[in-house]
Amino acid sequence: MQKSFDTPKIVTIEKVVDETPTVRTIFFSDEMLSKVLPGQFAMVWIPGINEIPMSVMVSQENGKAAFTVRKHGLATTELFSKKVGDQIGIRGPYGNSFTIKQGNLLLVGGGTGLVPLIRMITFLKKSDNVTLVMGAKTKLEVFFEGLANKLLEGTKHKVIVATEDGSYGEKGLVTDVMTKLFQENKFDAVYTCGPEKMMHKVVQIASENKTHVEASIERMMKCGIGICGSCCFGDVMACKDGTVFDGVTLLANKEFGYTHRSKSGILDNY
Amino acid sequence: MSPDISTRVGQIALERPTMLASGILGISLDVFGRLYKEGAGALVTKSLSKEPWDGYPNPTIIGLKNGYLNAVGLSNPGAPYFAKMLSQNQTIPIIVSLVGSIPEDFTFMIKQFENVKILGYELNLSCPHVEKVGLEVGDDPELVHTIIKSVKKESKVPVLAKVGLGSSDYLETVRTACESGIDGITAINTLRAMAIDVETARPILSHKIGGLSGPPIKPVAVRCVYEISSKFDIPVIGCGGISSWEDAVEFLLAGASAVQIGSAVGEKWTGVFSEINNGISKYMEKKNYGKISEMVGIAKKF
């Protein structure tokens, strides 16, 4: 994608949608980000606070883009608290994207990791058969189910929700659902994004079933443009070589599913 | 026969003249291995401190219309951690960059690397955006002298000093470094700079002031390499805005024995080293140079 430079561009928040008590989607106008490929991200500047990488969400409106944020640390809580009329800075898009395959496709996501998968749906063909498995701890934390069904309307599809406490949908983890699905179905490709332990399991299951799999990984990120090295993941950089990697590459990376780096660059265990 | 692009920076022998500049990607042995395979002649680590540093909050690096602005804040996992990681290294040519405020900081860190296979050290006397280290040290001749003296006493490998443009005459820093026994000079670091967002009226970097790198600083860096190599009998490594083989050759002609590449890695990614190596090789063939040393500093004869 062509972009002139990497200086933050200020945009104004036009709409805020509550997804759950801790998750919101914020909408703004930006031609470039409205068109990004699924898995690509932007660096989002919350002036005076921090700048963080965010996967670009679908806006369903021409020329508009969105981010879905869960309040967690200082920066995400500030972004979550932004109101209509507030300003944020954006630069990007950065990173690669999911390879778009056709046929029987399985999408497995958890939490805000659903964002690139929802975006993925908008790039698929009407003839594809999509199964989306989405995980949450409990019913209150389930979001995007309605949106996914709406975006997949008129196609052969299934949206399956799994909650850890069984308060909604199937009881258990998305990977439990995935194992069951593989007993009865063959998939042409699996795409996943969410907590790394979850993705690790998804990649293992898909690989055991000899199915092409891709995951979008997350690392501590500072520059987003392949300079600082903070998001180093084995011998690759999440920002520039990723964030999407295929299963073969991931299973050969000894850090996948086990370790990530701190702000200083020290390897910590997940 | 294709030209020999190996080079020497004093006692440091390099298979290829393009090195990874400090601060860029240099955080893990796996990455060093990859960049070496992809053509870098040596890898300079991020500047290491005695203890781990988190660096500043973001924004720490932004791109400009031309070049980059950064105030990362010297984030690094600390010398002891890094030395342990590098202890498995056998084959990768690594230069360890060190940052500190007093001689004891540096000697402590050098002790950590006693049994680690490295090519040498590069003392960061020029980071423009962290207090009490970098440029603030480089601007103090007395401190430069005592630090280099103590480092040279402890180190079993060559020691380079990376200089930049601070508040004092950088050539005086070079003079002091040479008189204190330094083995080579890397010039230059980023230049103190800033950017303000006009919509919010805020400085963009969280640290407000940072360092400018990339193509805009290249002519300044070429001038410094030319001046240093003209005035002192010391090997020089050129650094600042190199993103093509023409840029690299320009530094060699100005008097550099090797070059470091930083911002261009962000622009062109890891293939930048072999691209520049190949360009240098073709240039040498065309101009009939058999060795890098034949072209080092020849612009000075005019």
Coordinates of C-alpha atoms in Angstrom, one line a residue:
Chain A
M1 CA 0.0 0.0 0.0
Q2 CA 1.3 3.4 -1.0
K3 CA 1.8 5.9 1.9
S4 CA 3.6 9.2 1.9
F5 CA 5.2 9.0 5.3
D6 CA 5.0 7.7 8.8
T7 CA 4.1 10.9 10.8
P8 CA 0.9 10.5 12.9
K9 CA -2.2 12.0 11.2
I10 CA -4.8 13.4 13.5
V11 CA -8.4 12.1 13.1
T12 CA -11.5 12.9 15.1
I13 CA -13.7 10.2 16.6
E14 CA -17.1 10.3 15.0
K15 CA -18.9 7.4 16.7
V16 CA -18.3 5.1 19.7
V17 CA -20.1 1.7 20.1
D18 CA -20.1 -0.3 23.3
E19 CA -19.4 -3.9 22.5
T20 CA -19.2 -5.1 26.2
P21 CA -18.7 -3.3 29.5
T22 CA -14.9 -3.3 28.7
V23 CA -14.8 -3.3 24.9
R24 CA -15.6 -0.4 22.6
T25 CA -15.3 0.3 18.9
I26 CA -14.4 3.8 17.9
F27 CA -15.0 5.1 14.3
F28 CA -13.3 7.9 12.4
S29 CA -12.8 8.9 8.8
D30 CA -9.7 7.8 7.0
E31 CA -9.6 6.7 3.4
M32 CA -6.3 4.7 3.7
L33 CA -7.2 2.7 6.8
S34 CA -10.7 2.0 5.5
K35 CA -9.2 -0.1 2.8
V36 CA -6.5 -2.1 4.6
L37 CA -6.1 -5.9 4.3
P38 CA -7.2 -8.2 7.1
G39 CA -4.4 -8.4 9.7
Q40 CA -2.8 -5.0 8.9
F41 CA -2.5 -2.6 11.8
A42 CA -2.0 1.1 12.5
M43 CA 0.0 2.8 15.2
V44 CA -2.5 4.8 17.3
W45 CA -1.3 7.9 19.2
I46 CA -3.3 8.8 22.2
P47 CA -1.7 12.3 22.7
G48 CA 0.0 12.8 26.1
I49 CA -0.3 9.1 26.9
N50 CA 1.2 6.6 24.5
E51 CA 1.1 5.1 21.0
I52 CA 0.0 1.5 20.5
P53 CA -0.5 -0.9 17.6
M54 CA -4.2 -1.6 16.8
S55 CA -5.6 -4.0 14.3
V56 CA -8.0 -2.2 11.9
M57 CA -11.6 -3.1 12.4
V58 CA -14.3 -2.9 9.7
S59 CA -16.5 0.2 9.7
Q60 CA -19.2 -0.8 7.1
E61 CA -19.0 2.7 5.7
N62 CA -17.0 4.0 2.8
G63 CA -14.0 6.1 3.8
K64 CA -14.4 5.2 7.5
A65 CA -12.2 3.0 9.7
A66 CA -12.5 1.7 13.2
F67 CA -10.6 0.3 16.1
T68 CA -11.9 -2.1 18.7
V69 CA -10.3 -1.7 22.1
R70 CA -10.5 -3.5 25.4
K71 CA -9.5 -1.4 28.4
H72 CA -6.6 -3.1 30.0
G73 CA -3.5 -1.0 30.6
L74 CA -3.1 2.8 30.7
A75 CA -3.1 3.4 26.9
T76 CA -6.0 1.1 26.1
T77 CA -8.1 2.5 29.0
E78 CA -7.4 6.1 27.7
L79 CA -8.4 5.0 24.1
F80 CA -11.5 3.2 25.5
S81 CA -12.5 6.4 27.3
K82 CA -12.3 8.6 24.1
K83 CA -15.6 10.3 23.2
V84 CA -17.0 11.6 20.0
G85 CA -15.1 14.7 19.0
D86 CA -11.8 13.6 20.7
Q87 CA -8.7 13.4 18.6
I88 CA -6.2 10.6 18.1
G89 CA -3.2 10.2 15.8
I90 CA -2.9 7.3 13.3
R91 CA 0.0 6.2 11.1
G92 CA 0.1 3.1 8.9
P93 CA -1.2 0.8 7.7
Y94 CA 1.6 -1.6 8.6
G95 CA 2.4 -5.3 8.4
N96 CA 1.3 -8.1 6.1
S97 CA -2.1 -9.7 6.0
F98 CA -3.9 -13.1 6.0
T99 CA -3.6 -14.9 2.7
I100 CA -7.1 -15.1 1.3
K101 CA -8.0 -18.7 0.4
Q102 CA -11.3 -20.1 -0.8
G103 CA -13.6 -23.0 0.1
N104 CA -14.2 -24.3 3.6
L105 CA -12.6 -21.8 5.9
L106 CA -12.3 -21.9 9.7
L107 CA -11.8 -18.7 11.7
V108 CA -10.9 -19.0 15.3
G109 CA -10.6 -16.0 17.5
G110 CA -10.7 -14.7 21.1
G111 CA -11.5 -11.3 22.5
T112 CA -10.2 -8.3 20.4
G113 CA -8.3 -10.9 18.4
L114 CA -11.6 -11.2 16.5
V115 CA -10.9 -7.9 14.8
P116 CA -8.8 -9.1 11.9
L117 CA -11.0 -12.1 11.4
I118 CA -14.1 -10.0 11.1
R119 CA -12.2 -7.9 8.6
M120 CA -11.2 -11.1 6.8
I121 CA -14.9 -12.0 6.4
T122 CA -15.5 -8.9 4.3
F123 CA -12.8 -10.1 1.8
L124 CA -14.2 -13.6 1.3
K125 CA -16.3 -14.9 -1.6
K126 CA -20.0 -15.5 -1.4
S127 CA -19.3 -19.1 -2.4
D128 CA -17.0 -19.7 0.6
N129 CA -18.3 -21.7 3.6
V130 CA -17.1 -19.9 6.7
T131 CA -17.1 -21.3 10.2
L132 CA -16.2 -18.6 12.8
V133 CA -15.5 -19.9 16.3
M134 CA -15.3 -17.1 18.9
G135 CA -14.3 -17.5 22.5
A136 CA -15.0 -15.5 25.7
K137 CA -14.7 -16.2 29.4
T138 CA -18.4 -15.5 30.0
K139 CA -21.6 -14.3 28.3
L140 CA -21.1 -10.7 29.2
E141 CA -17.8 -10.7 27.2
V142 CA -19.2 -12.0 24.0
F143 CA -19.2 -9.5 21.1
F144 CA -19.3 -9.4 17.3
E145 CA -21.6 -12.4 17.1
G146 CA -24.4 -10.4 15.6
L147 CA -22.0 -8.5 13.3
A148 CA -20.4 -11.7 12.1
N149 CA -23.8 -13.2 11.2
K150 CA -24.8 -10.0 9.5
L151 CA -21.6 -9.8 7.4
L152 CA -22.0 -13.5 6.4
E153 CA -25.7 -13.2 5.5
G154 CA -26.7 -15.0 2.3
T155 CA -23.7 -17.4 2.5
K156 CA -23.3 -20.9 3.9
H157 CA -21.8 -20.2 7.3
K158 CA -21.8 -21.0 11.0
V159 CA -20.9 -18.7 13.9
I160 CA -20.2 -20.7 17.1
V161 CA -19.6 -19.0 20.4
A162 CA -17.8 -20.8 23.2
T163 CA -17.7 -19.5 26.8
E164 CA -15.3 -20.9 29.4
D165 CA -18.0 -20.9 32.1
G166 CA -20.7 -22.2 29.8
S167 CA -23.0 -19.1 30.4
Y168 CA -23.5 -18.8 26.6
G169 CA -23.1 -21.0 23.6
E170 CA -20.9 -24.0 24.0
K171 CA -19.1 -24.6 27.3
G172 CA -15.3 -24.7 27.0
L173 CA -12.5 -23.3 24.9
V174 CA -12.5 -22.4 21.2
T175 CA -9.9 -25.1 20.7
D176 CA -12.3 -27.7 22.2
V177 CA -14.9 -26.6 19.6
M178 CA -12.2 -26.7 16.9
T179 CA -11.1 -30.3 17.7
K180 CA -14.8 -31.4 17.5
L181 CA -15.2 -29.6 14.1
F182 CA -12.2 -31.3 12.7
Q183 CA -13.7 -34.7 13.6
E184 CA -16.5 -34.1 11.1
N185 CA -15.2 -31.6 8.6
K186 CA -12.3 -30.9 6.3
F187 CA -11.1 -27.3 6.1
D188 CA -9.1 -25.6 3.3
A189 CA -7.6 -23.1 5.7
V190 CA -7.6 -22.0 9.3
Y191 CA -7.1 -18.4 10.4
T192 CA -6.6 -17.4 14.0
C193 CA -6.0 -14.4 16.2
G194 CA -6.2 -14.0 20.0
P195 CA -4.2 -14.9 23.1
E196 CA -1.0 -16.6 22.1
K197 CA -1.5 -19.8 24.1
M198 CA -4.9 -20.2 22.2
M199 CA -3.3 -19.5 18.8
H200 CA -0.5 -22.0 19.6
K201 CA -3.1 -24.7 20.3
V202 CA -5.1 -23.7 17.1
V203 CA -1.9 -24.0 15.0
Q204 CA -1.1 -27.4 16.5
I205 CA -4.6 -28.8 15.9
A206 CA -4.7 -27.5 12.3
S207 CA -1.2 -28.8 11.6
E208 CA -2.1 -32.3 13.0
N209 CA -5.0 -32.2 10.6
K210 CA -2.6 -31.2 7.7
T211 CA -4.5 -28.0 7.2
H212 CA -3.0 -24.6 6.1
V213 CA -3.1 -22.3 9.1
E214 CA -2.2 -18.6 9.7
A215 CA -2.0 -16.6 12.9
S216 CA -1.6 -12.9 13.5
I217 CA 0.8 -12.6 16.5
E218 CA 1.2 -9.7 18.9
R219 CA 4.4 -8.4 20.5
M220 CA 5.6 -5.4 22.5
M221 CA 5.8 -2.8 19.7
K222 CA 7.4 0.6 19.6
C223 CA 8.1 1.8 16.1
G224 CA 5.9 -0.5 14.0
I225 CA 8.2 0.1 11.0
G226 CA 11.1 -2.3 11.4
I227 CA 13.6 -0.1 13.1
C228 CA 13.6 -0.5 16.9
G229 CA 13.5 -4.3 17.1
S230 CA 11.2 -4.4 20.2
C231 CA 8.8 -6.8 18.5
C232 CA 11.5 -9.3 17.7
F233 CA 10.0 -12.8 17.6
G234 CA 12.8 -15.4 17.0
D235 CA 14.6 -14.0 14.0
V236 CA 11.7 -12.1 12.6
M237 CA 10.0 -8.8 13.5
A238 CA 6.2 -8.9 14.1
C239 CA 5.7 -5.5 12.7
K240 CA 7.5 -5.9 9.4
D241 CA 7.7 -9.7 8.7
G242 CA 4.3 -10.2 10.2
T243 CA 2.0 -9.9 12.0
V244 CA 0.7 -12.9 10.1
F245 CA 2.8 -16.0 9.9
D246 CA 1.9 -19.5 8.6
G247 CA 1.8 -22.6 10.8
V248 CA 5.1 -24.1 9.5
T249 CA 6.9 -20.9 10.3
L250 CA 5.3 -20.5 13.7
L251 CA 5.9 -24.1 14.9
A252 CA 9.6 -23.7 13.9
N253 CA 9.8 -20.5 16.0
K254 CA 10.8 -21.5 19.6
E255 CA 9.3 -18.3 21.0
F256 CA 5.8 -19.0 19.7
G257 CA 3.4 -19.8 22.5
Y258 CA 6.1 -19.6 25.1
T259 CA 7.9 -16.3 25.4
H260 CA 7.6 -12.6 24.6
R261 CA 9.8 -9.6 25.2
S262 CA 9.4 -6.8 27.8
K263 CA 9.9 -3.1 27.0
S264 CA 13.7 -3.5 27.8
G265 CA 13.9 -6.6 25.5
I266 CA 14.1 -9.3 28.2
L267 CA 12.4 -12.6 27.3
D268 CA 9.5 -13.4 29.6
N269 CA 7.4 -16.5 29.7
Y270 CA 3.7 -16.4 28.8
Chain B
M1 CA 37.8 -11.9 -10.6
S2 CA 35.3 -10.0 -8.6
P3 CA 36.6 -7.3 -6.3
D4 CA 37.4 -8.0 -2.7
I5 CA 34.9 -6.1 -0.5
S6 CA 36.4 -7.2 2.8
T7 CA 37.8 -4.3 4.8
R8 CA 39.6 -3.5 8.1
V9 CA 38.8 -0.9 10.7
G10 CA 42.1 -0.9 12.5
Q11 CA 42.4 -4.3 14.1
I12 CA 38.8 -5.2 13.2
A13 CA 38.6 -7.3 10.1
L14 CA 35.2 -7.4 8.3
E15 CA 34.1 -9.7 5.4
R16 CA 31.9 -6.9 4.1
P17 CA 31.9 -3.2 4.6
T18 CA 28.3 -2.8 5.6
M19 CA 27.5 -3.0 9.3
L20 CA 24.2 -2.8 11.2
A21 CA 24.2 0.5 13.1
S22 CA 23.5 0.5 16.9
G23 CA 20.0 0.9 18.0
I24 CA 18.5 -0.8 15.0
L25 CA 16.9 -4.2 15.5
G26 CA 19.8 -5.3 17.6
I27 CA 18.1 -7.2 20.4
S28 CA 18.6 -10.9 19.9
L29 CA 21.2 -13.3 18.6
D30 CA 18.7 -14.9 16.2
V31 CA 18.2 -11.5 14.5
F32 CA 22.0 -10.9 14.4
G33 CA 22.4 -14.3 12.7
R34 CA 19.7 -13.5 10.1
L35 CA 21.2 -10.1 9.3
Y36 CA 24.7 -11.6 9.0
K37 CA 23.4 -14.2 6.6
E38 CA 21.6 -11.5 4.7
G39 CA 24.9 -9.6 4.1
A40 CA 25.8 -7.4 7.0
G41 CA 29.6 -7.4 7.7
A42 CA 29.1 -6.9 11.4
L43 CA 26.3 -6.2 13.8
V44 CA 26.4 -3.4 16.4
T45 CA 24.1 -4.1 19.4
K46 CA 21.7 -1.7 20.9
S47 CA 23.6 0.4 23.4
L48 CA 23.7 -1.6 26.6
S49 CA 23.6 -0.1 30.1
K50 CA 24.5 -1.7 33.4
E51 CA 20.8 -2.5 34.1
P52 CA 17.8 -3.1 31.9
W53 CA 16.2 0.1 30.6
D54 CA 12.6 0.3 29.4
G55 CA 13.1 3.5 27.3
Y56 CA 10.5 6.2 26.9
P57 CA 6.8 5.7 26.3
N58 CA 5.6 5.9 22.7
P59 CA 5.7 7.7 20.4
T60 CA 9.4 6.9 20.3
I61 CA 10.0 6.7 16.5
I62 CA 8.1 8.4 13.7
G63 CA 8.9 8.8 10.1
L64 CA 9.1 12.3 8.5
K65 CA 8.7 13.4 4.9
N66 CA 12.3 12.5 4.7
G67 CA 14.1 10.6 7.4
Y68 CA 13.1 9.5 10.9
L69 CA 12.9 11.1 14.3
N70 CA 13.5 9.0 17.4
A71 CA 13.8 9.2 21.1
V72 CA 13.6 5.5 22.1
G73 CA 15.4 6.2 25.3
L74 CA 18.1 3.5 24.9
S75 CA 15.8 0.7 25.9
N76 CA 17.9 -2.4 26.3
P77 CA 17.9 -5.6 28.5
G78 CA 21.1 -4.7 30.3
A79 CA 24.7 -5.8 29.8
P80 CA 24.6 -8.9 32.0
Y81 CA 21.5 -10.3 30.3
F82 CA 22.9 -9.5 26.8
A83 CA 26.3 -11.1 27.6
K84 CA 24.6 -14.3 28.7
M85 CA 22.6 -14.3 25.5
L86 CA 25.7 -13.7 23.3
S87 CA 27.7 -16.4 25.2
Q88 CA 26.4 -19.0 22.7
N89 CA 27.8 -17.0 19.8
Q90 CA 30.7 -18.5 17.8
T91 CA 30.5 -17.2 14.3
I92 CA 28.5 -13.9 14.2
P93 CA 30.7 -10.7 14.0
I94 CA 29.2 -8.7 16.8
I95 CA 30.3 -5.3 18.2
V96 CA 28.8 -4.4 21.6
S97 CA 27.7 -0.9 22.0
L98 CA 27.9 0.4 25.6
V99 CA 26.4 3.5 27.2
G100 CA 27.1 4.8 30.7
S101 CA 27.9 7.9 32.7
I102 CA 31.1 7.1 34.5
P103 CA 34.2 4.8 33.9
E104 CA 32.9 2.3 36.4
D105 CA 29.7 1.7 34.4
F106 CA 31.8 0.8 31.4
T107 CA 34.3 -1.4 33.2
F108 CA 31.5 -3.3 34.9
M109 CA 29.9 -4.0 31.6
I110 CA 33.2 -5.1 30.0
K111 CA 33.7 -7.6 32.7
Q112 CA 30.3 -9.2 31.7
F113 CA 31.7 -9.8 28.2
E114 CA 35.1 -11.2 29.3
N115 CA 34.4 -14.7 27.9
V116 CA 32.0 -13.8 25.1
K117 CA 33.2 -13.9 21.5
I118 CA 32.8 -10.3 20.1
L119 CA 34.8 -8.2 17.6
G120 CA 35.0 -5.1 19.8
Y121 CA 33.1 -2.4 21.6
E122 CA 31.6 0.8 20.5
L123 CA 31.2 3.4 23.2
N124 CA 28.1 5.5 22.7
L125 CA 29.3 9.1 23.4
S126 CA 26.6 10.6 21.3
C127 CA 23.0 9.6 22.0
P128 CA 21.2 13.0 21.9
H129 CA 18.1 12.2 23.9
V130 CA 19.0 10.6 27.2
E131 CA 20.3 12.7 30.2
K132 CA 23.7 12.0 31.8
V133 CA 24.9 9.6 29.0
G134 CA 25.7 9.7 25.3
L135 CA 26.2 13.3 24.1
E136 CA 26.4 14.7 27.6
V137 CA 29.4 12.4 28.1
G138 CA 30.8 13.1 24.7
D139 CA 30.7 16.9 25.4
D140 CA 32.9 16.4 28.5
P141 CA 36.6 15.9 27.4
E142 CA 37.7 15.0 30.9
L143 CA 35.1 12.2 31.1
V144 CA 35.8 11.0 27.6
H145 CA 39.4 10.7 28.6
T146 CA 38.9 8.8 31.8
I147 CA 36.2 6.5 30.3
I148 CA 38.4 5.5 27.3
K149 CA 41.5 5.0 29.5
S150 CA 39.6 2.6 31.8
V151 CA 37.9 0.8 29.0
K152 CA 41.1 0.3 27.1
K153 CA 42.7 -1.1 30.2
E154 CA 40.0 -3.7 30.7
S155 CA 39.2 -4.6 27.1
K156 CA 40.9 -7.4 25.2
V157 CA 39.2 -6.4 22.0
P158 CA 39.4 -3.1 20.0
V159 CA 37.3 -0.2 21.2
L160 CA 35.5 2.3 19.0
A161 CA 33.9 5.6 20.0
K162 CA 30.7 6.8 18.3
V163 CA 30.6 10.6 18.2
G164 CA 27.9 13.0 17.3
L165 CA 27.3 16.7 17.2
G166 CA 26.6 18.1 20.6
S167 CA 27.2 21.4 22.3
S168 CA 31.0 21.3 22.0
D169 CA 33.3 20.9 19.0
Y170 CA 33.0 17.2 18.1
L171 CA 36.6 17.3 16.7
E172 CA 37.8 18.0 20.2
T173 CA 36.0 14.8 21.4
V174 CA 37.7 12.9 18.6
R175 CA 41.1 14.4 19.6
T176 CA 40.6 13.4 23.2
A177 CA 39.5 9.9 22.1
C178 CA 42.6 9.5 19.9
E179 CA 44.9 10.7 22.7
S180 CA 43.3 8.3 25.1
G181 CA 44.0 5.3 22.9
I182 CA 40.8 4.7 21.0
D183 CA 41.0 2.2 18.1
G184 CA 38.5 3.8 15.8
I185 CA 35.7 6.4 15.5
T186 CA 32.2 5.9 14.3
A187 CA 30.6 9.1 13.0
I188 CA 27.9 10.3 13.4
N189 CA 24.9 9.7 15.6
T190 CA 21.5 11.2 15.1
L191 CA 21.1 15.0 15.3
R192 CA 19.0 16.6 18.0
A193 CA 15.7 17.5 16.5
M194 CA 12.0 17.6 17.1
A195 CA 8.6 17.6 15.4
I196 CA 5.3 19.3 16.5
D197 CA 1.9 18.2 15.4
V198 CA 0.1 21.3 14.2
E199 CA -3.4 20.0 14.9
T200 CA -2.9 19.3 18.6
A201 CA 0.1 21.7 19.0
R202 CA 1.9 18.9 20.8
P203 CA 5.5 17.7 20.3
I204 CA 5.0 14.3 18.8
L205 CA 7.7 12.3 20.6
S206 CA 6.9 11.6 24.2
H207 CA 10.4 12.8 25.1
K208 CA 9.7 15.9 22.9
I209 CA 13.3 16.1 21.6
G210 CA 14.9 13.3 19.8
G211 CA 17.4 12.5 17.1
L212 CA 17.1 12.9 13.3
S213 CA 18.3 10.1 11.1
G214 CA 18.1 9.0 7.5
P215 CA 18.8 10.8 4.2
P216 CA 18.6 14.4 5.6
I217 CA 21.7 13.9 7.8
K218 CA 23.9 12.3 5.2
P219 CA 25.7 15.4 4.0
V220 CA 26.5 16.3 7.6
A221 CA 27.9 12.8 8.3
V222 CA 30.0 12.8 5.1
R223 CA 31.5 16.1 6.1
C224 CA 32.3 14.8 9.6
V225 CA 34.0 11.6 8.2
Y226 CA 36.0 13.8 5.8
E227 CA 37.1 16.1 8.6
I228 CA 38.0 13.4 11.1
S229 CA 40.0 11.3 8.6
S230 CA 41.7 14.4 7.4
K231 CA 42.8 15.7 10.8
F232 CA 43.5 12.4 12.6
D233 CA 45.3 9.2 11.9
I234 CA 42.4 7.0 13.0
P235 CA 40.2 4.5 11.2
V236 CA 36.7 5.9 10.7
I237 CA 33.3 4.1 10.3
G238 CA 30.8 6.3 8.4
C239 CA 27.2 6.4 9.6
G240 CA 24.3 8.7 8.8
G241 CA 21.6 8.4 6.1
I242 CA 23.2 5.6 4.0
S243 CA 20.5 3.9 2.0
S244 CA 22.1 3.1 -1.3
W245 CA 25.5 1.9 -2.6
E246 CA 26.2 5.4 -3.9
D247 CA 25.8 6.7 -0.4
A248 CA 28.1 4.0 1.0
V249 CA 30.8 4.7 -1.7
E250 CA 30.5 8.4 -0.9
F251 CA 31.5 7.7 2.7
L252 CA 34.4 5.4 1.7
L253 CA 35.7 8.2 -0.6
A254 CA 35.4 10.7 2.3
G255 CA 37.6 8.5 4.4
A256 CA 35.5 5.8 6.0
S257 CA 36.9 2.2 6.1
A258 CA 33.4 0.8 6.6
V259 CA 29.8 2.0 6.9
Q260 CA 26.9 1.5 9.2
I261 CA 23.3 1.3 8.1
G262 CA 20.4 2.2 10.3
S263 CA 17.2 3.9 9.1
A264 CA 17.5 2.4 5.7
V265 CA 16.7 -1.0 7.3
G266 CA 13.3 0.3 8.1
E267 CA 12.9 1.6 4.5
K268 CA 14.4 -1.3 2.5
W269 CA 14.3 -4.1 5.1
T270 CA 17.0 -6.7 5.6
G271 CA 17.9 -7.0 1.9
V272 CA 19.6 -3.6 2.2
F273 CA 23.0 -5.0 3.1
S274 CA 23.4 -7.3 0.2
E275 CA 22.0 -4.6 -2.2
I276 CA 24.6 -2.1 -1.0
N277 CA 27.4 -4.8 -1.0
N278 CA 26.6 -5.7 -4.6
G279 CA 26.5 -2.1 -5.6
I280 CA 29.9 -1.4 -4.0
S281 CA 31.3 -4.5 -5.7
K282 CA 30.1 -3.4 -9.2
Y283 CA 31.4 0.1 -8.6
M284 CA 34.8 -1.3 -7.7
E285 CA 34.8 -3.5 -10.8
K286 CA 33.9 -0.5 -13.0
K287 CA 36.5 1.7 -11.4
N288 CA 39.1 -1.0 -11.3
Y289 CA 39.6 -1.1 -7.5
G290 CA 40.7 -4.5 -6.3
K291 CA 40.3 -3.7 -2.6
I292 CA 38.2 -1.3 -0.4
S293 CA 41.4 0.3 1.0
E294 CA 42.3 1.5 -2.5
M295 CA 39.3 3.9 -2.5
V296 CA 39.2 5.0 1.2
G297 CA 39.6 8.7 1.5
I298 CA 40.6 9.4 -2.1
A299 CA 38.3 12.4 -2.3
K300 CA 40.8 14.1 0.0
K301 CA 43.4 14.4 -2.8
F302 CA 41.5 17.1 -4.5

